[in-house]
Amino acid sequence: MLNYVWFSLVLISIIVGAINGKLPEVTKAAFDMAQTSVNIAFGLIGIMAMWLGILKIAEDSGVDKIIAKIIRPVSKFLFPDIPADHPAMTAMLLNLSANWLGLSNAATPFGLKAMDELQKLNENKEVASNSMVTFLALNTAAITFIPATIIGVRISLGSASPQAIIFTTIVAGSCATTVAVIASKVFQKLPVFNKELKATKAESEEK
Amino acid sequence: MDLSFANIVQVISDSAIPVVILLIVGYGLFKKVKLYESFIDGAKGGFDVAIKIIPFLVAILVAIGMFRASGAMDYLIALISPLTNLVGMPAEALPVAIMRPLSGSGSLGLVTEIIKTHGPDSFLGNLVSTMYGSTETTFYVLAVYFGTVGIKKTRHAVPTGLIADAAGLVAALIICKLVFS
């Protein structure tokens, strides 16, 4: 799916760019964004190292076991394939909490660590597991209790009540999250989305 | 002491990370974990992860950058607008709705522009703020998160993410109409 989306974006850009006479801009955007990507990744090294260090302390102290117990009722429903005290749970919870608080700098390292742990439990290393999709759905539809970035923008542009949107943001985010969980649970049962799972399974058995 | 709502939000925002670090490190000390060694051990992985996401970041950001620069984004908006008119989405807010799943910086730019033009406390200003806050850059997250662990077949991740985005955007519109107009 990501293949088609990606290919369509590139193809449409070049065709439309040619029609609009904007090919130089398209080329420039491609080079600029390639450079930006590296800047983003390099900017992430330090923050990533810091949070992975903190997470390792959490793991070694066993605090993740306590967290696992607390969230067990919810996690059992959302991620039935993942053992409650697996490190993936802690990383996912921290990622989602960081999203709730609008702390995107902290969210990414936890999220990447969570994916790493989920992949350890994944049977087909090239195919997304149900838990991965549910986690990403929760992540991309995350409720933000403190939308810090946008509040910052509103303050800087002279809003009389910058925090007025917190309530509406939480309501809209809750709807998105509910739909995300339902959609991921319904879609994961559809044959269309399980073809790839079976195909790779057969392939690896042949090998 | 200023106990206004905005100030309380600010305090929570500012203290969240220090408090989390303190709790984890404090509990580690209590459990006699070798804090420094553990931290170093974990932090070692930081470089690898950051470097590993570069190809995926390049792929997704280049494609979206090209799409925006070519003017195709404008056509996409024109194509979708009859549909969004049905649910009563203001024409000015539509670009934000379409840009949001694709590009975080792009949509923040649009939101800032709209707030500047219409004022932060106008209906439109509140609507696009809510839209921005209640959804995420789905494609960026999918590409980077799946990319780091080498997942190539994403199964139902894209449709799930997009349906959740759509639900969030429509919900933002409805709740803003109820609260702000």
GROMACS .gro file of C-alpha atoms in nm:
model
  388
    1MET     CA    1   0.000   0.000   0.000
    2LEU     CA    2   0.275   0.244   0.096
    3ASN     CA    3   0.433   0.145  -0.237
    4TYR     CA    4   0.138   0.270  -0.438
    5VAL     CA    5   0.096   0.586  -0.233
    6TRP     CA    6   0.462   0.668  -0.277
    7PHE     CA    7   0.473   0.592  -0.647
    8SER     CA    8   0.154   0.795  -0.709
    9LEU     CA    9   0.295   1.095  -0.523
   10VAL     CA   10   0.614   1.091  -0.732
   11LEU     CA   11   0.444   1.024  -1.066
   12ILE     CA   12   0.169   1.283  -1.017
   13SER     CA   13   0.422   1.542  -0.899
   14ILE     CA   14   0.632   1.502  -1.214
   15ILE     CA   15   0.334   1.505  -1.454
   16VAL     CA   16   0.161   1.797  -1.284
   17GLY     CA   17   0.492   1.976  -1.242
   18ALA     CA   18   0.559   1.942  -1.617
   19ILE     CA   19   0.210   2.070  -1.707
   20ASN     CA   20   0.243   2.366  -1.469
   21GLY     CA   21   0.597   2.443  -1.584
   22LYS     CA   22   0.713   2.389  -1.227
   23LEU     CA   23   0.971   2.115  -1.286
   24PRO     CA   24   1.260   2.327  -1.154
   25GLU     CA   25   1.064   2.379  -0.829
   26VAL     CA   26   0.988   2.007  -0.810
   27THR     CA   27   1.356   1.923  -0.849
   28LYS     CA   28   1.456   2.180  -0.591
   29ALA     CA   29   1.194   2.048  -0.346
   30ALA     CA   30   1.326   1.694  -0.391
   31PHE     CA   31   1.686   1.796  -0.313
   32ASP     CA   32   1.582   2.022  -0.025
   33MET     CA   33   1.370   1.755   0.138
   34ALA     CA   34   1.645   1.494   0.101
   35GLN     CA   35   1.875   1.731   0.290
   36THR     CA   36   1.604   1.806   0.547
   37SER     CA   37   1.558   1.435   0.614
   38VAL     CA   38   1.923   1.398   0.711
   39ASN     CA   39   1.901   1.706   0.933
   40ILE     CA   40   1.599   1.558   1.108
   41ALA     CA   41   1.770   1.222   1.158
   42PHE     CA   42   2.093   1.381   1.287
   43GLY     CA   43   1.895   1.607   1.517
   44LEU     CA   44   1.735   1.296   1.660
   45ILE     CA   45   2.060   1.121   1.759
   46GLY     CA   46   2.110   1.297   2.091
   47ILE     CA   47   1.746   1.290   2.202
   48MET     CA   48   1.717   0.928   2.096
   49ALA     CA   49   2.029   0.833   2.296
   50MET     CA   50   1.902   1.020   2.601
   51TRP     CA   51   1.560   0.853   2.609
   52LEU     CA   52   1.698   0.508   2.531
   53GLY     CA   53   1.933   0.556   2.827
   54ILE     CA   54   1.645   0.653   3.057
   55LEU     CA   55   1.436   0.364   2.923
   56LYS     CA   56   1.717   0.119   2.997
   57ILE     CA   57   1.718   0.236   3.360
   58ALA     CA   58   1.341   0.187   3.370
   59GLU     CA   59   1.384  -0.164   3.231
   60ASP     CA   60   1.663  -0.260   3.472
   61SER     CA   61   1.473  -0.129   3.774
   62GLY     CA   62   1.162  -0.326   3.683
   63VAL     CA   63   0.939  -0.019   3.677
   64ASP     CA   64   0.800  -0.151   3.348
   65LYS     CA   65   0.657  -0.450   3.534
   66ILE     CA   66   0.459  -0.216   3.759
   67ILE     CA   67   0.332  -0.017   3.461
   68ALA     CA   68   0.239  -0.343   3.286
   69LYS     CA   69   0.021  -0.446   3.580
   70ILE     CA   70  -0.163  -0.115   3.590
   71ILE     CA   71  -0.247  -0.103   3.221
   72ARG     CA   72  -0.315  -0.475   3.186
   73PRO     CA   73  -0.696  -0.454   3.139
   74VAL     CA   74  -0.657  -0.211   2.850
   75SER     CA   75  -0.344  -0.363   2.698
   76LYS     CA   76  -0.496  -0.711   2.692
   77PHE     CA   77  -0.778  -0.585   2.473
   78LEU     CA   78  -0.564  -0.366   2.247
   79PHE     CA   79  -0.263  -0.594   2.208
   80PRO     CA   80  -0.369  -0.952   2.278
   81ASP     CA   81  -0.053  -1.089   2.111
   82ILE     CA   82   0.187  -0.902   2.339
   83PRO     CA   83   0.266  -1.038   2.687
   84ALA     CA   84   0.163  -0.781   2.950
   85ASP     CA   85   0.512  -0.744   3.096
   86HIS     CA   86   0.695  -0.727   2.762
   87PRO     CA   87   0.924  -0.421   2.717
   88ALA     CA   88   0.711  -0.329   2.413
   89MET     CA   89   0.428  -0.234   2.649
   90THR     CA   90   0.637   0.018   2.845
   91ALA     CA   91   0.772   0.178   2.529
   92MET     CA   92   0.424   0.199   2.374
   93LEU     CA   93   0.275   0.350   2.690
   94LEU     CA   94   0.552   0.608   2.715
   95ASN     CA   95   0.511   0.693   2.346
   96LEU     CA   96   0.138   0.743   2.380
   97SER     CA   97   0.179   0.942   2.703
   98ALA     CA   98   0.430   1.170   2.533
   99ASN     CA   99   0.178   1.222   2.252
  100TRP     CA  100  -0.099   1.299   2.501
  101LEU     CA  101   0.120   1.570   2.651
  102GLY     CA  102   0.214   1.705   2.309
  103LEU     CA  103   0.583   1.619   2.360
  104SER     CA  104   0.674   1.505   2.009
  105ASN     CA  105   1.049   1.511   2.082
  106ALA     CA  106   1.004   1.241   2.342
  107ALA     CA  107   0.737   1.051   2.151
  108THR     CA  108   0.952   0.947   1.854
  109PRO     CA  109   1.231   0.770   2.048
  110PHE     CA  110   0.975   0.576   2.256
  111GLY     CA  111   0.779   0.491   1.943
  112LEU     CA  112   1.082   0.360   1.756
  113LYS     CA  113   1.184   0.155   2.059
  114ALA     CA  114   0.829   0.015   2.078
  115MET     CA  115   0.840  -0.089   1.713
  116ASP     CA  116   1.174  -0.257   1.773
  117GLU     CA  117   1.025  -0.460   2.060
  118LEU     CA  118   0.708  -0.543   1.864
  119GLN     CA  119   0.923  -0.666   1.576
  120LYS     CA  120   1.092  -0.917   1.813
  121LEU     CA  121   0.751  -1.079   1.865
  122ASN     CA  122   0.654  -1.058   1.498
  123GLU     CA  123   0.651  -1.386   1.303
  124ASN     CA  124   0.693  -1.236   0.955
  125LYS     CA  125   0.969  -0.981   0.978
  126GLU     CA  126   0.864  -0.802   0.657
  127VAL     CA  127   0.490  -0.794   0.729
  128ALA     CA  128   0.325  -0.568   0.986
  129SER     CA  129   0.168  -0.750   1.283
  130ASN     CA  130  -0.181  -0.669   1.414
  131SER     CA  131  -0.032  -0.509   1.725
  132MET     CA  132   0.195  -0.286   1.517
  133VAL     CA  133  -0.098  -0.152   1.316
  134THR     CA  134  -0.311  -0.097   1.628
  135PHE     CA  135  -0.020   0.084   1.793
  136LEU     CA  136   0.040   0.307   1.491
  137ALA     CA  137  -0.332   0.378   1.462
  138LEU     CA  138  -0.338   0.490   1.827
  139ASN     CA  139  -0.025   0.690   1.765
  140THR     CA  140  -0.139   0.876   1.453
  141ALA     CA  141  -0.483   0.945   1.599
  142ALA     CA  142  -0.347   1.028   1.942
  143ILE     CA  143  -0.551   1.242   2.176
  144THR     CA  144  -0.349   1.548   2.276
  145PHE     CA  145  -0.437   1.685   2.617
  146ILE     CA  146  -0.184   1.964   2.583
  147PRO     CA  147  -0.144   2.065   2.218
  148ALA     CA  148   0.165   2.269   2.307
  149THR     CA  149   0.275   2.360   1.952
  150ILE     CA  150  -0.055   2.504   1.845
  151ILE     CA  151  -0.109   2.686   2.176
  152GLY     CA  152   0.233   2.842   2.120
  153VAL     CA  153   0.131   2.961   1.774
  154ARG     CA  154  -0.195   3.106   1.908
  155ILE     CA  155  -0.016   3.292   2.188
  156SER     CA  156   0.241   3.437   1.949
  157LEU     CA  157  -0.039   3.562   1.721
  158GLY     CA  158  -0.216   3.741   2.006
  159SER     CA  159  -0.498   3.503   2.098
  160ALA     CA  160  -0.723   3.616   2.384
  161SER     CA  161  -0.782   3.253   2.487
  162PRO     CA  162  -0.507   3.032   2.344
  163GLN     CA  163  -0.623   2.735   2.551
  164ALA     CA  164  -0.982   2.752   2.420
  165ILE     CA  165  -0.907   2.475   2.172
  166ILE     CA  166  -0.795   2.220   2.432
  167PHE     CA  167  -1.147   2.092   2.493
  168THR     CA  168  -1.235   2.065   2.123
  169THR     CA  169  -0.898   1.903   2.050
  170ILE     CA  170  -0.957   1.637   2.316
  171VAL     CA  171  -1.308   1.563   2.185
  172ALA     CA  172  -1.196   1.540   1.821
  173GLY     CA  173  -0.891   1.333   1.919
  174SER     CA  174  -1.108   1.093   2.121
  175CYS     CA  175  -1.330   1.038   1.815
  176ALA     CA  176  -1.024   0.976   1.597
  177THR     CA  177  -0.880   0.731   1.852
  178THR     CA  178  -1.206   0.539   1.887
  179VAL     CA  179  -1.237   0.507   1.510
  180ALA     CA  180  -0.869   0.409   1.486
  181VAL     CA  181  -0.908   0.121   1.732
  182ILE     CA  182  -1.231  -0.005   1.574
  183ALA     CA  183  -1.090   0.023   1.220
  184SER     CA  184  -0.767  -0.160   1.308
  185LYS     CA  185  -0.959  -0.440   1.482
  186VAL     CA  186  -1.208  -0.479   1.194
  187PHE     CA  187  -0.956  -0.447   0.910
  188GLN     CA  188  -0.715  -0.701   1.059
  189LYS     CA  189  -0.977  -0.972   1.004
  190LEU     CA  190  -1.045  -0.884   0.639
  191PRO     CA  191  -0.893  -1.132   0.390
  192VAL     CA  192  -0.761  -0.845   0.172
  193PHE     CA  193  -0.520  -0.745   0.447
  194ASN     CA  194  -0.415  -1.099   0.529
  195LYS     CA  195  -0.307  -1.207   0.181
  196GLU     CA  196   0.043  -1.070   0.231
  197LEU     CA  197   0.068  -1.240   0.568
  198LYS     CA  198  -0.012  -1.581   0.419
  199ALA     CA  199   0.201  -1.526   0.107
  200THR     CA  200   0.516  -1.453   0.307
  201LYS     CA  201   0.442  -1.735   0.547
  202ALA     CA  202   0.429  -1.985   0.258
  203GLU     CA  203   0.743  -1.835   0.113
  204SER     CA  204   0.941  -1.870   0.433
  205GLU     CA  205   0.820  -2.226   0.475
  206GLU     CA  206   0.948  -2.314   0.128
  207LYS     CA  207   1.289  -2.185   0.221
  208MET     CA  208   0.041   3.274   4.205
  209ASP     CA  209  -0.140   3.269   3.874
  210LEU     CA  210  -0.388   2.981   3.879
  211SER     CA  211  -0.553   3.047   3.544
  212PHE     CA  212  -0.620   2.749   3.321
  213ALA     CA  213  -0.360   2.855   3.065
  214ASN     CA  214  -0.099   2.878   3.337
  215ILE     CA  215  -0.178   2.536   3.481
  216VAL     CA  216  -0.147   2.386   3.133
  217GLN     CA  217   0.187   2.563   3.094
  218VAL     CA  218   0.315   2.422   3.426
  219ILE     CA  219   0.213   2.066   3.336
  220SER     CA  220   0.374   2.107   2.994
  221ASP     CA  221   0.699   2.237   3.142
  222SER     CA  222   0.733   1.984   3.421
  223ALA     CA  223   0.621   1.663   3.247
  224ILE     CA  224   0.961   1.552   3.119
  225PRO     CA  225   1.167   1.641   3.430
  226VAL     CA  226   0.910   1.459   3.648
  227VAL     CA  227   0.918   1.144   3.429
  228ILE     CA  228   1.300   1.141   3.435
  229LEU     CA  229   1.304   1.194   3.812
  230LEU     CA  230   1.055   0.912   3.871
  231ILE     CA  231   1.244   0.663   3.655
  232VAL     CA  232   1.590   0.751   3.785
  233GLY     CA  233   1.462   0.773   4.143
  234TYR     CA  234   1.299   0.431   4.126
  235GLY     CA  235   1.617   0.295   3.965
  236LEU     CA  236   1.821   0.427   4.259
  237PHE     CA  237   1.572   0.275   4.504
  238LYS     CA  238   1.606  -0.061   4.326
  239LYS     CA  239   1.987  -0.027   4.335
  240VAL     CA  240   2.025  -0.021   3.957
  241LYS     CA  241   2.372   0.083   3.837
  242LEU     CA  242   2.222   0.402   3.695
  243TYR     CA  243   2.516   0.533   3.499
  244GLU     CA  244   2.608   0.198   3.341
  245SER     CA  245   2.246   0.127   3.249
  246PHE     CA  246   2.202   0.469   3.094
  247ILE     CA  247   2.516   0.434   2.881
  248ASP     CA  248   2.417   0.085   2.780
  249GLY     CA  249   2.079   0.204   2.655
  250ALA     CA  250   2.202   0.529   2.501
  251LYS     CA  251   2.446   0.339   2.277
  252GLY     CA  252   2.154   0.249   2.051
  253GLY     CA  253   2.064   0.613   1.981
  254PHE     CA  254   2.299   0.662   1.689
  255ASP     CA  255   2.197   0.343   1.508
  256VAL     CA  256   1.825   0.417   1.528
  257ALA     CA  257   1.865   0.775   1.406
  258ILE     CA  258   2.081   0.667   1.113
  259LYS     CA  259   1.853   0.378   1.025
  260ILE     CA  260   1.553   0.605   0.962
  261ILE     CA  261   1.734   0.825   0.706
  262PRO     CA  262   1.634   0.628   0.391
  263PHE     CA  263   1.269   0.619   0.497
  264LEU     CA  264   1.264   0.986   0.586
  265VAL     CA  265   1.421   1.074   0.252
  266ALA     CA  266   1.172   0.860   0.059
  267ILE     CA  267   0.861   1.002   0.220
  268LEU     CA  268   0.969   1.365   0.261
  269VAL     CA  269   1.106   1.391  -0.095
  270ALA     CA  270   0.783   1.252  -0.243
  271ILE     CA  271   0.566   1.490  -0.040
  272GLY     CA  272   0.797   1.785  -0.110
  273MET     CA  273   0.771   1.718  -0.484
  274PHE     CA  274   0.393   1.682  -0.459
  275ARG     CA  275   0.357   2.021  -0.292
  276ALA     CA  276   0.603   2.199  -0.522
  277SER     CA  277   0.438   2.069  -0.839
  278GLY     CA  278   0.104   2.228  -0.754
  279ALA     CA  279  -0.063   1.888  -0.739
  280MET     CA  280  -0.175   1.959  -0.384
  281ASP     CA  281  -0.399   2.239  -0.515
  282TYR     CA  282  -0.561   2.003  -0.765
  283LEU     CA  283  -0.619   1.743  -0.496
  284ILE     CA  284  -0.793   2.006  -0.285
  285ALA     CA  285  -1.013   2.111  -0.579
  286LEU     CA  286  -1.096   1.746  -0.639
  287ILE     CA  287  -1.202   1.676  -0.281
  288SER     CA  288  -1.381   2.005  -0.208
  289PRO     CA  289  -1.729   1.898  -0.337
  290LEU     CA  290  -1.715   1.612  -0.087
  291THR     CA  291  -1.612   1.829   0.206
  292ASN     CA  292  -1.868   2.096   0.114
  293LEU     CA  293  -2.128   1.830   0.188
  294VAL     CA  294  -2.025   1.814   0.554
  295GLY     CA  295  -1.993   2.191   0.571
  296MET     CA  296  -1.616   2.220   0.587
  297PRO     CA  297  -1.513   2.582   0.516
  298ALA     CA  298  -1.309   2.610   0.195
  299GLU     CA  299  -1.021   2.779   0.379
  300ALA     CA  300  -0.983   2.489   0.623
  301LEU     CA  301  -0.975   2.216   0.358
  302PRO     CA  302  -0.604   2.253   0.265
  303VAL     CA  303  -0.518   2.196   0.632
  304ALA     CA  304  -0.728   1.879   0.639
  305ILE     CA  305  -0.552   1.738   0.334
  306MET     CA  306  -0.203   1.850   0.428
  307ARG     CA  307  -0.223   1.722   0.787
  308PRO     CA  308  -0.166   1.349   0.724
  309LEU     CA  309   0.113   1.425   0.476
  310SER     CA  310   0.331   1.692   0.628
  311GLY     CA  311   0.362   1.829   0.981
  312SER     CA  312   0.559   2.141   0.891
  313GLY     CA  313   0.341   2.202   0.584
  314SER     CA  314   0.017   2.187   0.778
  315LEU     CA  315   0.156   2.396   1.065
  316GLY     CA  316   0.251   2.658   0.805
  317LEU     CA  317  -0.104   2.658   0.667
  318VAL     CA  318  -0.256   2.677   1.015
  319THR     CA  319  -0.032   2.969   1.109
  320GLU     CA  320  -0.126   3.147   0.786
  321ILE     CA  321  -0.500   3.104   0.848
  322ILE     CA  322  -0.471   3.216   1.211
  323LYS     CA  323  -0.277   3.522   1.097
  324THR     CA  324  -0.538   3.612   0.835
  325HIS     CA  325  -0.857   3.539   1.027
  326GLY     CA  326  -0.741   3.586   1.387
  327PRO     CA  327  -0.672   3.312   1.645
  328ASP     CA  328  -1.010   3.348   1.815
  329SER     CA  329  -1.222   3.343   1.498
  330PHE     CA  330  -1.424   3.031   1.414
  331LEU     CA  331  -1.173   2.940   1.140
  332GLY     CA  332  -0.877   2.999   1.370
  333ASN     CA  333  -1.024   2.774   1.636
  334LEU     CA  334  -1.124   2.512   1.379
  335VAL     CA  335  -0.782   2.476   1.215
  336SER     CA  336  -0.614   2.478   1.558
  337THR     CA  337  -0.837   2.189   1.666
  338MET     CA  338  -0.775   2.005   1.338
  339TYR     CA  339  -0.401   2.040   1.379
  340GLY     CA  340  -0.406   1.922   1.740
  341SER     CA  341  -0.632   1.621   1.697
  342THR     CA  342  -0.456   1.440   1.410
  343GLU     CA  343  -0.102   1.335   1.328
  344THR     CA  344   0.123   1.320   1.021
  345THR     CA  345   0.014   0.966   0.940
  346PHE     CA  346   0.240   0.900   0.641
  347TYR     CA  347   0.550   1.029   0.814
  348VAL     CA  348   0.484   0.813   1.120
  349LEU     CA  349   0.407   0.504   0.912
  350ALA     CA  350   0.717   0.544   0.694
  351VAL     CA  351   0.955   0.608   0.981
  352TYR     CA  352   0.814   0.359   1.233
  353PHE     CA  353   0.781   0.072   0.987
  354GLY     CA  354   1.107   0.171   0.823
  355THR     CA  355   1.322   0.134   1.135
  356VAL     CA  356   1.224  -0.230   1.180
  357GLY     CA  357   1.225  -0.318   0.809
  358ILE     CA  358   0.852  -0.383   0.764
  359LYS     CA  359   0.775  -0.373   0.391
  360LYS     CA  360   0.414  -0.494   0.382
  361THR     CA  361   0.205  -0.255   0.588
  362ARG     CA  362  -0.128  -0.443   0.554
  363HIS     CA  363  -0.418  -0.236   0.690
  364ALA     CA  364  -0.203   0.041   0.840
  365VAL     CA  365  -0.264   0.303   0.568
  366PRO     CA  366  -0.646   0.266   0.548
  367THR     CA  367  -0.671   0.256   0.928
  368GLY     CA  368  -0.461   0.569   0.966
  369LEU     CA  369  -0.652   0.760   0.700
  370ILE     CA  370  -0.996   0.665   0.832
  371ALA     CA  371  -0.888   0.776   1.180
  372ASP     CA  372  -0.763   1.106   1.034
  373ALA     CA  373  -1.091   1.160   0.850
  374ALA     CA  374  -1.288   1.084   1.166
  375GLY     CA  375  -1.072   1.328   1.363
  376LEU     CA  376  -1.118   1.605   1.107
  377VAL     CA  377  -1.495   1.562   1.079
  378ALA     CA  378  -1.523   1.544   1.459
  379ALA     CA  379  -1.317   1.864   1.485
  380LEU     CA  380  -1.558   2.038   1.248
  381ILE     CA  381  -1.869   1.923   1.436
  382ILE     CA  382  -1.742   2.003   1.785
  383CYS     CA  383  -1.610   2.344   1.675
  384LYS     CA  384  -1.946   2.430   1.521
  385LEU     CA  385  -2.113   2.339   1.851
  386VAL     CA  386  -1.867   2.525   2.073
  387PHE     CA  387  -1.749   2.827   1.874
  388SER     CA  388  -2.035   2.941   1.653
   0.00000   0.00000   0.00000
